Short mmCIF file of C-alpha atoms in Angstrom, two decimals:
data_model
loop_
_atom_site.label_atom_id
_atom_site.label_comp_id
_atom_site.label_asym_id
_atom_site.label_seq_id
_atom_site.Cartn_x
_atom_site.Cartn_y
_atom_site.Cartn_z
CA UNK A 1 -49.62 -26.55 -27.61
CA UNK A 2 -47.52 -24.04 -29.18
CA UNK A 3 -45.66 -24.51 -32.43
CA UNK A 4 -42.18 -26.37 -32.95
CA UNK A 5 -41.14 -23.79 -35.43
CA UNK A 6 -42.61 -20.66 -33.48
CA UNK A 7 -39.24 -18.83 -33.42
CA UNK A 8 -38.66 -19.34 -36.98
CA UNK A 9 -35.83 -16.57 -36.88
CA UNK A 10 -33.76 -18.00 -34.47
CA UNK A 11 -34.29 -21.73 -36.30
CA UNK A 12 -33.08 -19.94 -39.73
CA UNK A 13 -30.41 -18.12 -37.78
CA UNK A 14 -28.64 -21.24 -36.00
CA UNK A 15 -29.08 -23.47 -39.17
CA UNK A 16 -25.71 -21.34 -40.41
CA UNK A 17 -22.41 -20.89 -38.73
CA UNK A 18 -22.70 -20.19 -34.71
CA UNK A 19 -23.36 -16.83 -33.26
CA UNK A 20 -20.48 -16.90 -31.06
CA UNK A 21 -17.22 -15.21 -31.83
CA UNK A 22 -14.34 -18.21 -32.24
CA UNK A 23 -10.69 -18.00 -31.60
CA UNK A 24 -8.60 -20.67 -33.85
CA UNK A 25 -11.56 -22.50 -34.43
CA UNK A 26 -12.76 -22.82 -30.51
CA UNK A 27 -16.13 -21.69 -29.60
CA UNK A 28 -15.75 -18.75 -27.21
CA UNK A 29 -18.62 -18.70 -24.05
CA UNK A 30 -19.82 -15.50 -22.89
CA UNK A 31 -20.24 -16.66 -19.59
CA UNK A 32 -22.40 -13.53 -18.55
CA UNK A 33 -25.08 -13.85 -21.02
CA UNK A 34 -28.19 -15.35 -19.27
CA UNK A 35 -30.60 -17.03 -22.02
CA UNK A 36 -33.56 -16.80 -19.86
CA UNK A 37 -33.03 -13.08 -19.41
CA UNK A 38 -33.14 -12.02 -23.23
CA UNK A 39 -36.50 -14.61 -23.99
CA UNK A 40 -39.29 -11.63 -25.11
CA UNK A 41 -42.23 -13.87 -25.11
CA UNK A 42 -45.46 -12.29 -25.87
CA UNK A 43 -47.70 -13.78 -23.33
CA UNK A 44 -45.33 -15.82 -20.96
CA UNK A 45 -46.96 -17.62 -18.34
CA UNK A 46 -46.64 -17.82 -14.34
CA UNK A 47 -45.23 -20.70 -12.91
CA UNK A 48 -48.98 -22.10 -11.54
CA UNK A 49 -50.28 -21.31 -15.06
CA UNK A 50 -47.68 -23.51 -16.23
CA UNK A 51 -47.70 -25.98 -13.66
CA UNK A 52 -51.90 -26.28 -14.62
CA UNK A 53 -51.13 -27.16 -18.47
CA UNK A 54 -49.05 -29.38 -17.45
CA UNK A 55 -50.88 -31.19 -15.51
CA UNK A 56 -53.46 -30.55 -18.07
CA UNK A 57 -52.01 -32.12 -21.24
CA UNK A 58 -50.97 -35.26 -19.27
CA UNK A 59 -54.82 -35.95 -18.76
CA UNK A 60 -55.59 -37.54 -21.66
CA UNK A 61 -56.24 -41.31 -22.77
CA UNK A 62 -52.85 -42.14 -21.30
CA UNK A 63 -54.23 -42.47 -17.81
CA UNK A 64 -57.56 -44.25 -19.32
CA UNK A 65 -55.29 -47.11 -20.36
CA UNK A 66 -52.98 -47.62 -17.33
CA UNK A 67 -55.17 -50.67 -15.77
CA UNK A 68 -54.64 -52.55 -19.17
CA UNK A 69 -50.81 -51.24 -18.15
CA UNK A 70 -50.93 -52.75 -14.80
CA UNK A 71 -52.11 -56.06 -16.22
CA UNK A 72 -49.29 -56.43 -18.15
CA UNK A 73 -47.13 -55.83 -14.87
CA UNK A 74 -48.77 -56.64 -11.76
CA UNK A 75 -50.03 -54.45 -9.24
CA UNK A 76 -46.99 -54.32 -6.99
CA UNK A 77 -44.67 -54.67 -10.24
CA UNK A 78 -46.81 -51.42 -11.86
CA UNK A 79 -46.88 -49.58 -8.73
CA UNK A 80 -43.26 -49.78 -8.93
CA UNK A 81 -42.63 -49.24 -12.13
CA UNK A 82 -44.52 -46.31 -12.88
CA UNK A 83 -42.89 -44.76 -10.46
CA UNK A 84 -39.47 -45.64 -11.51
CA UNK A 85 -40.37 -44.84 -15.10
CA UNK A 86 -41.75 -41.47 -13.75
CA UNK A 87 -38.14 -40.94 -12.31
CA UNK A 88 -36.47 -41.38 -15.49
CA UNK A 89 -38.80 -39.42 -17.61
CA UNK A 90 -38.55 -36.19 -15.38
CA UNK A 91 -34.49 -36.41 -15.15
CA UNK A 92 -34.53 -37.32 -18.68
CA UNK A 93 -36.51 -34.10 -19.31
CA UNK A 94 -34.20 -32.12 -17.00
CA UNK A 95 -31.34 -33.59 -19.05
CA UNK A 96 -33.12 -31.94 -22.48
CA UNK A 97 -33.86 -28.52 -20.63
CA UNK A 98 -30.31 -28.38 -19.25
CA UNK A 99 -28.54 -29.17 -22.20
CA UNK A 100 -30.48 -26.54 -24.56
CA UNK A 101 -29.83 -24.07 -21.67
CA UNK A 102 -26.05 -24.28 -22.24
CA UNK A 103 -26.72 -24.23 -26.39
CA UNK A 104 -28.16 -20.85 -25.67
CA UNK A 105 -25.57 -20.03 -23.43
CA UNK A 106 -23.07 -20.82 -25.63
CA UNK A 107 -24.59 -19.73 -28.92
CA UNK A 108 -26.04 -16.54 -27.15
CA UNK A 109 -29.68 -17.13 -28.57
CA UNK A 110 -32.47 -17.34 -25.91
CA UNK A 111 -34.53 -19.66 -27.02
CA UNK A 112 -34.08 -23.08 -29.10
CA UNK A 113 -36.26 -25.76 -30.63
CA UNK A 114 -35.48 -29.58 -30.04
CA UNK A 115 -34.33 -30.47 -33.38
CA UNK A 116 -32.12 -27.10 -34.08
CA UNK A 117 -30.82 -28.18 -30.14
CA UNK A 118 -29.98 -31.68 -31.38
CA UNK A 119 -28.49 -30.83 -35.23
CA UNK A 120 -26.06 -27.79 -33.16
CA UNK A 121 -25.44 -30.65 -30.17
CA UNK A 122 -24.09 -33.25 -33.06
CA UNK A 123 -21.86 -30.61 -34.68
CA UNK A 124 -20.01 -29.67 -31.53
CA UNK A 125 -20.00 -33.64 -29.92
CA UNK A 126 -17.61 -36.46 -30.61
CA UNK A 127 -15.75 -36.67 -34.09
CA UNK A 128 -17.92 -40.10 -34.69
CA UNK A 129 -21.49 -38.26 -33.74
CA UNK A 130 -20.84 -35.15 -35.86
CA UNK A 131 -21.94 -36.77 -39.61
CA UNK A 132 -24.92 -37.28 -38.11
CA UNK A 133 -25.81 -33.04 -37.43
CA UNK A 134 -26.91 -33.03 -41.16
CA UNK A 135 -29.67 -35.65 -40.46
CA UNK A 136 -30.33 -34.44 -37.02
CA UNK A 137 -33.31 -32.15 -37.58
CA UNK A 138 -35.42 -34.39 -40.08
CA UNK A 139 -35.22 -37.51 -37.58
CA UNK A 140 -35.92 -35.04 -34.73
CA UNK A 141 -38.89 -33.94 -36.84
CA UNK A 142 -39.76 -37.52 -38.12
CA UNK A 143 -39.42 -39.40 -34.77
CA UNK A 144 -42.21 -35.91 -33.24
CA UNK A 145 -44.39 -36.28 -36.34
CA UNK A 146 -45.07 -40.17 -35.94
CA UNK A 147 -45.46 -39.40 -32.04
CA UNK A 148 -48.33 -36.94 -32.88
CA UNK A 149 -49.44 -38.85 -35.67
CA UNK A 150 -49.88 -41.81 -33.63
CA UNK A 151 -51.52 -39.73 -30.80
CA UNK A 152 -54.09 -38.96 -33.79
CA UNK A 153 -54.62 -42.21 -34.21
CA UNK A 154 -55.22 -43.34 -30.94
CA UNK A 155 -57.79 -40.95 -30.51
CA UNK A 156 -60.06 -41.99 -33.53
CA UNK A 157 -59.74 -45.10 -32.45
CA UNK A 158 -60.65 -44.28 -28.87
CA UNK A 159 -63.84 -41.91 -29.98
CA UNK A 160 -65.08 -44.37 -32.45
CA UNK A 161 -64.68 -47.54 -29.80
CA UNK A 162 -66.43 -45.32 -27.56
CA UNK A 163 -69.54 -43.88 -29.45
CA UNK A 164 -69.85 -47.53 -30.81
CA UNK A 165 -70.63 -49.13 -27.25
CA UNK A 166 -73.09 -46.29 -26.70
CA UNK A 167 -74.66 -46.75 -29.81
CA UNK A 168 -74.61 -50.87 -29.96
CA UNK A 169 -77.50 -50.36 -27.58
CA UNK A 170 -79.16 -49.42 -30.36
CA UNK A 171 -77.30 -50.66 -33.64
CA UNK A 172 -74.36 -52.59 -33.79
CA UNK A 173 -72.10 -51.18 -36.42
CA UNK A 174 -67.93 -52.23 -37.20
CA UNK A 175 -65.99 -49.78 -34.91
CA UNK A 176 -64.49 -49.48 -38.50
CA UNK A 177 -67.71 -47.62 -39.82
CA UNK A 178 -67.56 -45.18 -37.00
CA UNK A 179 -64.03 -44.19 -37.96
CA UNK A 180 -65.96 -43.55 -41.20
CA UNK A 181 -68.28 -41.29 -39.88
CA UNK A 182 -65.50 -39.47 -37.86
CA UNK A 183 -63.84 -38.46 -40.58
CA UNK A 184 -65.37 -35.42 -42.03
CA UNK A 185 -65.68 -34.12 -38.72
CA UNK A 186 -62.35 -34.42 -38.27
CA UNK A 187 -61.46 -32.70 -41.16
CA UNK A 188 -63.60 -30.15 -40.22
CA UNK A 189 -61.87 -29.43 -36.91
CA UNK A 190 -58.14 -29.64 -38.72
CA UNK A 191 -58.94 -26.84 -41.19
CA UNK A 192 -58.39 -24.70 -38.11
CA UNK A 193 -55.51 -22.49 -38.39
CA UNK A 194 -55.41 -20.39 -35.28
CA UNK A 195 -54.72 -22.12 -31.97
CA UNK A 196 -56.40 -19.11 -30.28
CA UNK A 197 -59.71 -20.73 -31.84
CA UNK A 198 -59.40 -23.91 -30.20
CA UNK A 199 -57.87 -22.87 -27.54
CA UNK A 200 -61.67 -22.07 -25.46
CA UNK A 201 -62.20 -25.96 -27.01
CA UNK A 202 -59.06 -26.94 -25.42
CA UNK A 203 -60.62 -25.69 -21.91
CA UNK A 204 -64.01 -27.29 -22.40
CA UNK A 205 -62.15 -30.58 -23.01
CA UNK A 206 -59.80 -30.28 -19.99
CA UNK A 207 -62.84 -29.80 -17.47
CA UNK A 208 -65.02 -32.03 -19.27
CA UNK A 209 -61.66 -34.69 -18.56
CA UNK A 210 -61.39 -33.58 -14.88
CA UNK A 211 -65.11 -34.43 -14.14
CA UNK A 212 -65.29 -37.73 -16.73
CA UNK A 213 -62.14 -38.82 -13.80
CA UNK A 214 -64.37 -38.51 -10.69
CA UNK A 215 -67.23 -40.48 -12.34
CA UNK A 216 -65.08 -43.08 -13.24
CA UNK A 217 -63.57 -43.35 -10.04
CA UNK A 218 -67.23 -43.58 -8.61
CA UNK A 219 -66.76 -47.11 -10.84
CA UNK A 220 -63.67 -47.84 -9.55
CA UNK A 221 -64.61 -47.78 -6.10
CA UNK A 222 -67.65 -49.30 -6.17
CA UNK A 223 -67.46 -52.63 -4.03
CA UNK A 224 -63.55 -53.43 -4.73
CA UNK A 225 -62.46 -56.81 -4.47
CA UNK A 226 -59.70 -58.40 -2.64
CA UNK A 227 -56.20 -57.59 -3.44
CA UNK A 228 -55.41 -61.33 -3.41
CA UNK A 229 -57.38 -61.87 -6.21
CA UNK A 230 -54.62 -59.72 -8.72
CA UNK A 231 -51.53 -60.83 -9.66
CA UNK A 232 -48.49 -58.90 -7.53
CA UNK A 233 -46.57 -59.48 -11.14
CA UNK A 234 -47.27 -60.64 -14.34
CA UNK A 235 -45.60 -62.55 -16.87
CA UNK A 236 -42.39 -61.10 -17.86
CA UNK A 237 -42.74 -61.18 -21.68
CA UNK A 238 -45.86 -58.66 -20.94
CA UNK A 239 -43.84 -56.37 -19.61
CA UNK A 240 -42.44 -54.35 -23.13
CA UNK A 241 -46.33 -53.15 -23.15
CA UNK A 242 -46.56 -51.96 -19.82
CA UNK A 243 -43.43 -50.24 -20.73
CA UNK A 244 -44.61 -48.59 -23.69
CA UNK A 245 -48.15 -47.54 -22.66
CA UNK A 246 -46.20 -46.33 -19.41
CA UNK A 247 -43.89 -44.20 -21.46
CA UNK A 248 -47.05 -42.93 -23.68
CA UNK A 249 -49.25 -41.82 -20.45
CA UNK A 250 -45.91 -40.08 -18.72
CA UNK A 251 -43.60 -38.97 -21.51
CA UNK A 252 -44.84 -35.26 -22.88
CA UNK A 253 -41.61 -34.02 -24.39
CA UNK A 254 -43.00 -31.57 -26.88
CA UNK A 255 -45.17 -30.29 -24.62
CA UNK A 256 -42.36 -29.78 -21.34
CA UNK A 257 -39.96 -27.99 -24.42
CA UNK A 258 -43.11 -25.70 -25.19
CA UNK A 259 -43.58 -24.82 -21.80
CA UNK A 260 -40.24 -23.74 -20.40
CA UNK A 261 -40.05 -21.89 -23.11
CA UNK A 262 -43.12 -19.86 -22.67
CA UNK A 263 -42.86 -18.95 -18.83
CA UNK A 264 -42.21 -15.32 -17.35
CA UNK A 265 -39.65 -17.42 -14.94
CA UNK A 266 -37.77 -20.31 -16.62
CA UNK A 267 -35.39 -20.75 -14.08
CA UNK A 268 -38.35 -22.08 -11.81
CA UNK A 269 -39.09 -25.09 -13.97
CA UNK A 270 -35.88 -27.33 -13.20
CA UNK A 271 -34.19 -28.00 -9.12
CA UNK A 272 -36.05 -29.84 -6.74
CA UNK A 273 -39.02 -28.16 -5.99
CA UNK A 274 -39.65 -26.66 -9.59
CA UNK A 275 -42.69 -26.78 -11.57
CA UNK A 276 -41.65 -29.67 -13.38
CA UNK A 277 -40.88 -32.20 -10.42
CA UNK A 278 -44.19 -30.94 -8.85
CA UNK A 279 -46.15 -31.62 -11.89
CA UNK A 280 -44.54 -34.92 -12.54
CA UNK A 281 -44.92 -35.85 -8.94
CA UNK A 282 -48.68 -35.44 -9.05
CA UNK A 283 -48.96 -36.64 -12.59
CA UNK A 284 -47.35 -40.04 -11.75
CA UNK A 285 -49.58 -40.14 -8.68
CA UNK A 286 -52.32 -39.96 -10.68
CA UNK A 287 -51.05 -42.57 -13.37
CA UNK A 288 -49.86 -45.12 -10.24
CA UNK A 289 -53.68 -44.60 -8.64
CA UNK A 290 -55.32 -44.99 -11.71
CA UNK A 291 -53.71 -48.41 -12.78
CA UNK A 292 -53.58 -49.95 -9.61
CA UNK A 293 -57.17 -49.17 -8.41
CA UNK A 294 -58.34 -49.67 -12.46
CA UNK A 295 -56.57 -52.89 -12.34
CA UNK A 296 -57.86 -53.79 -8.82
CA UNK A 297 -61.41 -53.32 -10.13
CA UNK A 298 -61.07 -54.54 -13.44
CA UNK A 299 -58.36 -57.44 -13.49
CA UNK A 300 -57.48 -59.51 -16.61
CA UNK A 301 -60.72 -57.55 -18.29
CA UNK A 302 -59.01 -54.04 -18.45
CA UNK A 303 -59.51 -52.86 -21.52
CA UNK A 304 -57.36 -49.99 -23.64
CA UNK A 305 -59.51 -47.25 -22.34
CA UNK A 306 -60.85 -47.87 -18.74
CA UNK A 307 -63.98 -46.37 -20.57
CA UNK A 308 -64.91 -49.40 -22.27
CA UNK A 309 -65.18 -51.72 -19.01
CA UNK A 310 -67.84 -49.48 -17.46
CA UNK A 311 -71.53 -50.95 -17.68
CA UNK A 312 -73.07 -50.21 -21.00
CA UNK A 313 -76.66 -49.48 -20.20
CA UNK A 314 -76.29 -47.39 -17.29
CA UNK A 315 -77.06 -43.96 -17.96
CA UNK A 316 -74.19 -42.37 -16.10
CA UNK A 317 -71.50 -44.61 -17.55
CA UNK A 318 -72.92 -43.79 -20.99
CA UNK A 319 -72.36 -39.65 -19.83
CA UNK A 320 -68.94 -40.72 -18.96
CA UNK A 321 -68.17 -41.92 -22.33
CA UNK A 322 -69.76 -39.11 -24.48
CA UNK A 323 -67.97 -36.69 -22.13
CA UNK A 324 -64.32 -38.60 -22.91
CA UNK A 325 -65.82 -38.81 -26.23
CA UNK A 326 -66.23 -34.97 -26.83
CA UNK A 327 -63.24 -34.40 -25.12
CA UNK A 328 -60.78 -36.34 -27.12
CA UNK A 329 -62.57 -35.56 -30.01
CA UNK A 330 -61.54 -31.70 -29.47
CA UNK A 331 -58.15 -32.48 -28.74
CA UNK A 332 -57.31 -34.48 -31.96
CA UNK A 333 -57.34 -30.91 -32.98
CA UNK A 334 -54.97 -29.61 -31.11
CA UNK A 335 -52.49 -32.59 -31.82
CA UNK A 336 -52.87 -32.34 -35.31
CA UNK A 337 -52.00 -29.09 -35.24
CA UNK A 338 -48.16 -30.08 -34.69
CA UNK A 339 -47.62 -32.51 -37.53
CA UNK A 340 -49.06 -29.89 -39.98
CA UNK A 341 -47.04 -27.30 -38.70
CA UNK A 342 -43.89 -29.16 -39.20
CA UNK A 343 -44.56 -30.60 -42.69
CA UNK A 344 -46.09 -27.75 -44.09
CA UNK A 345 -44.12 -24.73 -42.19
CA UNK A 346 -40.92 -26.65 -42.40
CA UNK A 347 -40.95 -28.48 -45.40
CA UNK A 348 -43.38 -27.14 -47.78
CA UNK A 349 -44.00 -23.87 -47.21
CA UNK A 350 -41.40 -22.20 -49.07
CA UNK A 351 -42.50 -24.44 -52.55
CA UNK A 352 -45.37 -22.53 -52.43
CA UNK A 353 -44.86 -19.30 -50.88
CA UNK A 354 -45.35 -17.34 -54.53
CA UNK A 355 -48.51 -19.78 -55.39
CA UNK A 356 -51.96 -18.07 -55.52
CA UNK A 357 -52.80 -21.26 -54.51
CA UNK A 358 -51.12 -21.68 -51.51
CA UNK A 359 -54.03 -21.71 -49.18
CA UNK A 360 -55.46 -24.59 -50.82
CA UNK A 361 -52.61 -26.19 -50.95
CA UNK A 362 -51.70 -26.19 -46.84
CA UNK A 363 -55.70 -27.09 -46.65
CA UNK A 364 -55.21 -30.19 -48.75
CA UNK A 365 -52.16 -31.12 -46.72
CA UNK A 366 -54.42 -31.13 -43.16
CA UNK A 367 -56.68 -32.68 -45.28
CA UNK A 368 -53.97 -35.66 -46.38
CA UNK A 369 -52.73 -35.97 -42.72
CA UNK A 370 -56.04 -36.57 -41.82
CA UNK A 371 -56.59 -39.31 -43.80
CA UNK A 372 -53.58 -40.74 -42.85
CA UNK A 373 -54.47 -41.24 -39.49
CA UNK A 374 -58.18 -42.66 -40.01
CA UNK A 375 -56.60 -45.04 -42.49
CA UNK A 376 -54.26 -45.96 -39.66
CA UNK A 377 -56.77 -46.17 -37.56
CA UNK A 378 -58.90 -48.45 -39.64
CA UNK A 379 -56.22 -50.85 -40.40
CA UNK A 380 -55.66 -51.53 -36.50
CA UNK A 381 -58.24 -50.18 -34.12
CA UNK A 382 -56.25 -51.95 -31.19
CA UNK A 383 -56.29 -49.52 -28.79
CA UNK A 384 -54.38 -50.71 -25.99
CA UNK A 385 -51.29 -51.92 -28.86
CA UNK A 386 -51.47 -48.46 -30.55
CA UNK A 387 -50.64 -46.68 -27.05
CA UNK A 388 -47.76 -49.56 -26.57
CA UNK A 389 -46.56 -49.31 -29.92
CA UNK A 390 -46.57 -45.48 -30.06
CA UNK A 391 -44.86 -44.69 -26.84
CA UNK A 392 -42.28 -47.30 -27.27
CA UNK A 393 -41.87 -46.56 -30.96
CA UNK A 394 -41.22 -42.74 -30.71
CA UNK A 395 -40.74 -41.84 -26.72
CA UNK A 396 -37.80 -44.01 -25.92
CA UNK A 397 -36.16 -42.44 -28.82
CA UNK A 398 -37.59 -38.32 -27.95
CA UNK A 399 -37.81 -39.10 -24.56
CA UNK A 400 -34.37 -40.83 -23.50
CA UNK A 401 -31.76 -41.65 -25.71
CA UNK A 402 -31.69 -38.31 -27.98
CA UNK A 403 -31.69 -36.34 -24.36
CA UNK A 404 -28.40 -37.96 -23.21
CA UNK A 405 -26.73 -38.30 -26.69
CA UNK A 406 -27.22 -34.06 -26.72
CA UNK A 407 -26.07 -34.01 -23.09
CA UNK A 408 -23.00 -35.96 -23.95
CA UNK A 409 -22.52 -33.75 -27.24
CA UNK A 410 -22.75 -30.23 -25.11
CA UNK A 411 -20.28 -31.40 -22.56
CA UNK A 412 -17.68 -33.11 -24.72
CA UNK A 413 -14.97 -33.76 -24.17
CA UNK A 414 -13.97 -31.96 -20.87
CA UNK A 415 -16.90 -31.56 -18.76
CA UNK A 416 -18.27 -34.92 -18.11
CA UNK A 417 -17.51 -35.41 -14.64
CA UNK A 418 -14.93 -37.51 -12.51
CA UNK A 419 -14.04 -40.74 -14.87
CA UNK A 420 -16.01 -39.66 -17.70
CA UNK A 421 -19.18 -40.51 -15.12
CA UNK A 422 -22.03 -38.49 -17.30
CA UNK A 423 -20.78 -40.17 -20.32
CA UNK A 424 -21.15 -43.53 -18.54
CA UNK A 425 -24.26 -42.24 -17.00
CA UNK A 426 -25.53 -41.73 -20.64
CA UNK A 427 -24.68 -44.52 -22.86
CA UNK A 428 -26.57 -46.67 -20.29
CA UNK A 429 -29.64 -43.99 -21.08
CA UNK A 430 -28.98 -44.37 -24.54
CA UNK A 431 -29.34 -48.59 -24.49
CA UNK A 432 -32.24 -48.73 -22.37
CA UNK A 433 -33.41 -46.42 -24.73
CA UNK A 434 -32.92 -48.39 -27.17
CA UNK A 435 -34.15 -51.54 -25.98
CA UNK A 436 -37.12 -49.76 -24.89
CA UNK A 437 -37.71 -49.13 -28.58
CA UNK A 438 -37.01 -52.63 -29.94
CA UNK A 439 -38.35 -54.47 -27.49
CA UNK A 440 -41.76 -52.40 -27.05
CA UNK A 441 -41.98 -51.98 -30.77
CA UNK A 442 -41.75 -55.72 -31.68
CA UNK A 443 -43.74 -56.74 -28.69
CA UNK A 444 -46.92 -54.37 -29.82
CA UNK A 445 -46.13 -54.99 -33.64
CA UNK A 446 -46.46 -59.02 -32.73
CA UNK A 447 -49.15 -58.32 -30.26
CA UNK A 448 -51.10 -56.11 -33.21
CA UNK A 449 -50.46 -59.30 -35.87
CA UNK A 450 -51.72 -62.21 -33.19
CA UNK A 451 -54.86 -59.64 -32.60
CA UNK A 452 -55.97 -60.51 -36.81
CA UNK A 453 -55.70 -63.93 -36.63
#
């Protein structure tokens, strides 16, 4: 996970007037100036090194909750679905990568950030669209902060649901009391600074993930039952959930953004046999296999982590969960990581930049974030409904609207195709995104009330 503000000069640079020369006001293109040639990254990675974290931060509890997913859908309707969602995420990522490649192009800079990308989209886009640049960056920023901050959530929520079945063998306690107990830990882990420190963590969780997989699929497979006994698709008013746990498993914007921009060979991440239509292909493989089979097993009693429906007093279902357990537990790390760096790089860090005091202050801000998120996680420890709510909440907006609003923006007004075509394309993006986000929003919201009573 690398930093949203990492190229802080190039951020302070573009928040002015545009590199490029102008002639009566008209941006002028240096159509020789390759943004991919001029990147100077310290430690850029190979195309299989990048293909591996790929695949590697999509492993998380997204796939854990895709048989809940598919019972909100239907086997045959999930199958489907996931697939086509899968579509739309990767073009909608190629979308994002494409349009900050012409940004650069155009503003001769080789690398940009997704909210400087958006904020310099606005100001060169339709007249109606270009009030908005001023805002752009701080609802970039807000929209990736409540993302990650929901991702936090979801993973108290999933370690504490966890270690609770293991230890209701023993002692039944209120999932709510092991959120308690988490939570000096987990202040412990954000005081953290350096990525490099977590980052052998980061590799312990990812193979610990990898093997807590194959056990589960030793579950999964374990005397199956008939496919007739599944619904082919479910009720229709479900199907906001699927959508939004869907979009939370697949959707890894921040992540895709971080890794173009880190490899020795950028131009190898987009076309049709790049690293990121490879990765996606497996990753929505993996997603489709998981929910179907999960859901085959499992049926109306999928739970939000396929964790949770494994026997209790078994002692290899009871590894499985302390090895999820220690896993996600490391990661919250790692996701935390990006919230603070945007509120306290971004928007604090000049306050205090004369303070004596200004390590204690960033330390009580991971502090504060932290608490945040248990408190969240207290109030609703729904599992399932915090992955719906999340990934409908924040990745219809990250994920597919804001991709073809900046696509429209960067090609206005002459280059959208035959009839205006891309600009058609788009605003149909830009609605589903947008019911995507109302409609998955109020469904988990409602869901997440009905759940109290």
């Amino acid at each position: 996970m690398s930093s949203p503000r990492k190229d802080t000069n190039v951020d302070m640079q573009l928040l002015g007037k545009p590199s490029s020369p102008s002639r009566n006001g008209e941006m002028i293109v240096d159509e020789n100036y390759d943004p991919h040639l001029h990147r100077n990254r310290p430690h850029p990675t190979t195309n299989f090194e990048t293909l591996v974290h790929l695949l590697k931060g999509s492993l998380g509890t997204g796939i854990l909750a895709m048989p809940q997913a598919f019972y909100n859908s239907g086997y045959l309707s999930g199958v489907i679905n996931t697939i086509l969602i899968g579509i739309l995420c990767t073009y909608c990522l190629h979308v994002l990568v494409q349009a900050q490649y012409v940004l650069c192009k155009r503003h001769r800079v080789p690398i940009l950030t997704y909210p400087i990308s958006m904020k310099m989209a606005l100001e060169e886009g339709p007249q109606c669209l270009r009030p908005f640049s001023r805002y752009a960056i701080v609802i970039v920023d807000g929209f990736m902060i409540v993302y990650q901050l929901g991702i936090c959530c979801v993973y108290i929520v999933f370690v504490a649901t966890n270690i609770k079945q293991l230890v209701d063998v023993y002692l039944t306690l209120d999932v709510k009391i092991h959120c308690l107990i988490l939570l000096v830990p987990l202040i412990g882990i954000n005081m953290i600074r350096n990525l490099k420190i977590l980052a052998p963590f980061s590799s312990l969780a990812n193979v610990i993930t990898f093997v807590g997989i194959g056990m589960i699929l030793y579950y999964i497979l374990d005397d199956l039952p008939p496919l007739s006994e599944r619904e082919a698709f479910a009720d229709i008013g479900k199907f906001p959930l699927f959508f939004g746990t869907t979009l939370f498993a697949l959707e890894a914007v921040g992540v895709i953004i971080a890794l173009e921009n880190n490899m020795a060979t950028p131009k190898s991440f987009g076309g049709p046999c790049g690293v990121l239509n490879v990765g996606m292909i497996v990753i929505v493989a993996l997603y489709a296999g998981m929910g179907f089979l999960g859901y085959l097993k499992y049926g109306a009693e999928s739970l939000g982590s396929i964790t949770l429906n494994l026997p209790e007093n078994e002692i290899l279902s009871q590894s499985i969960r302390v090895l999820f357990a220690i896993a996600i537990f490391i990661s919250y790390g790692l996701q935390c990581y990006v919230p603070v760096d945007i509120i306290w790089n971004v928007y604090l860090v000049d306050r205090y930049k004369d303070s004596n005091k200004k390590l204690v202050y960033e330390m009580l801000v991971r502090i504060v974030v932290v608490i945040v998120t248990f408190l969240l996680a207290v109030a609703i420890p729904r599992l399932g409904l915090f992955i719906s709510l999340f990934g409908a909440l924040c990745l219809s907006a990250l994920g597919i609207a804001f991709p073809a609003i900046m696509e429209i923006c960067v090609l206005w007004p002459d280059k959208l195709g035959p009839g205006k075509l891309i600009l058609w394309k788009d605003i149909i993006l830009i609605l589903f995104g947008i019911i995507g986000l109302v409609a998955g929003t109020y469904t988990s919201v409602r869901d997440i009330v009905y759940s109290f009573q």
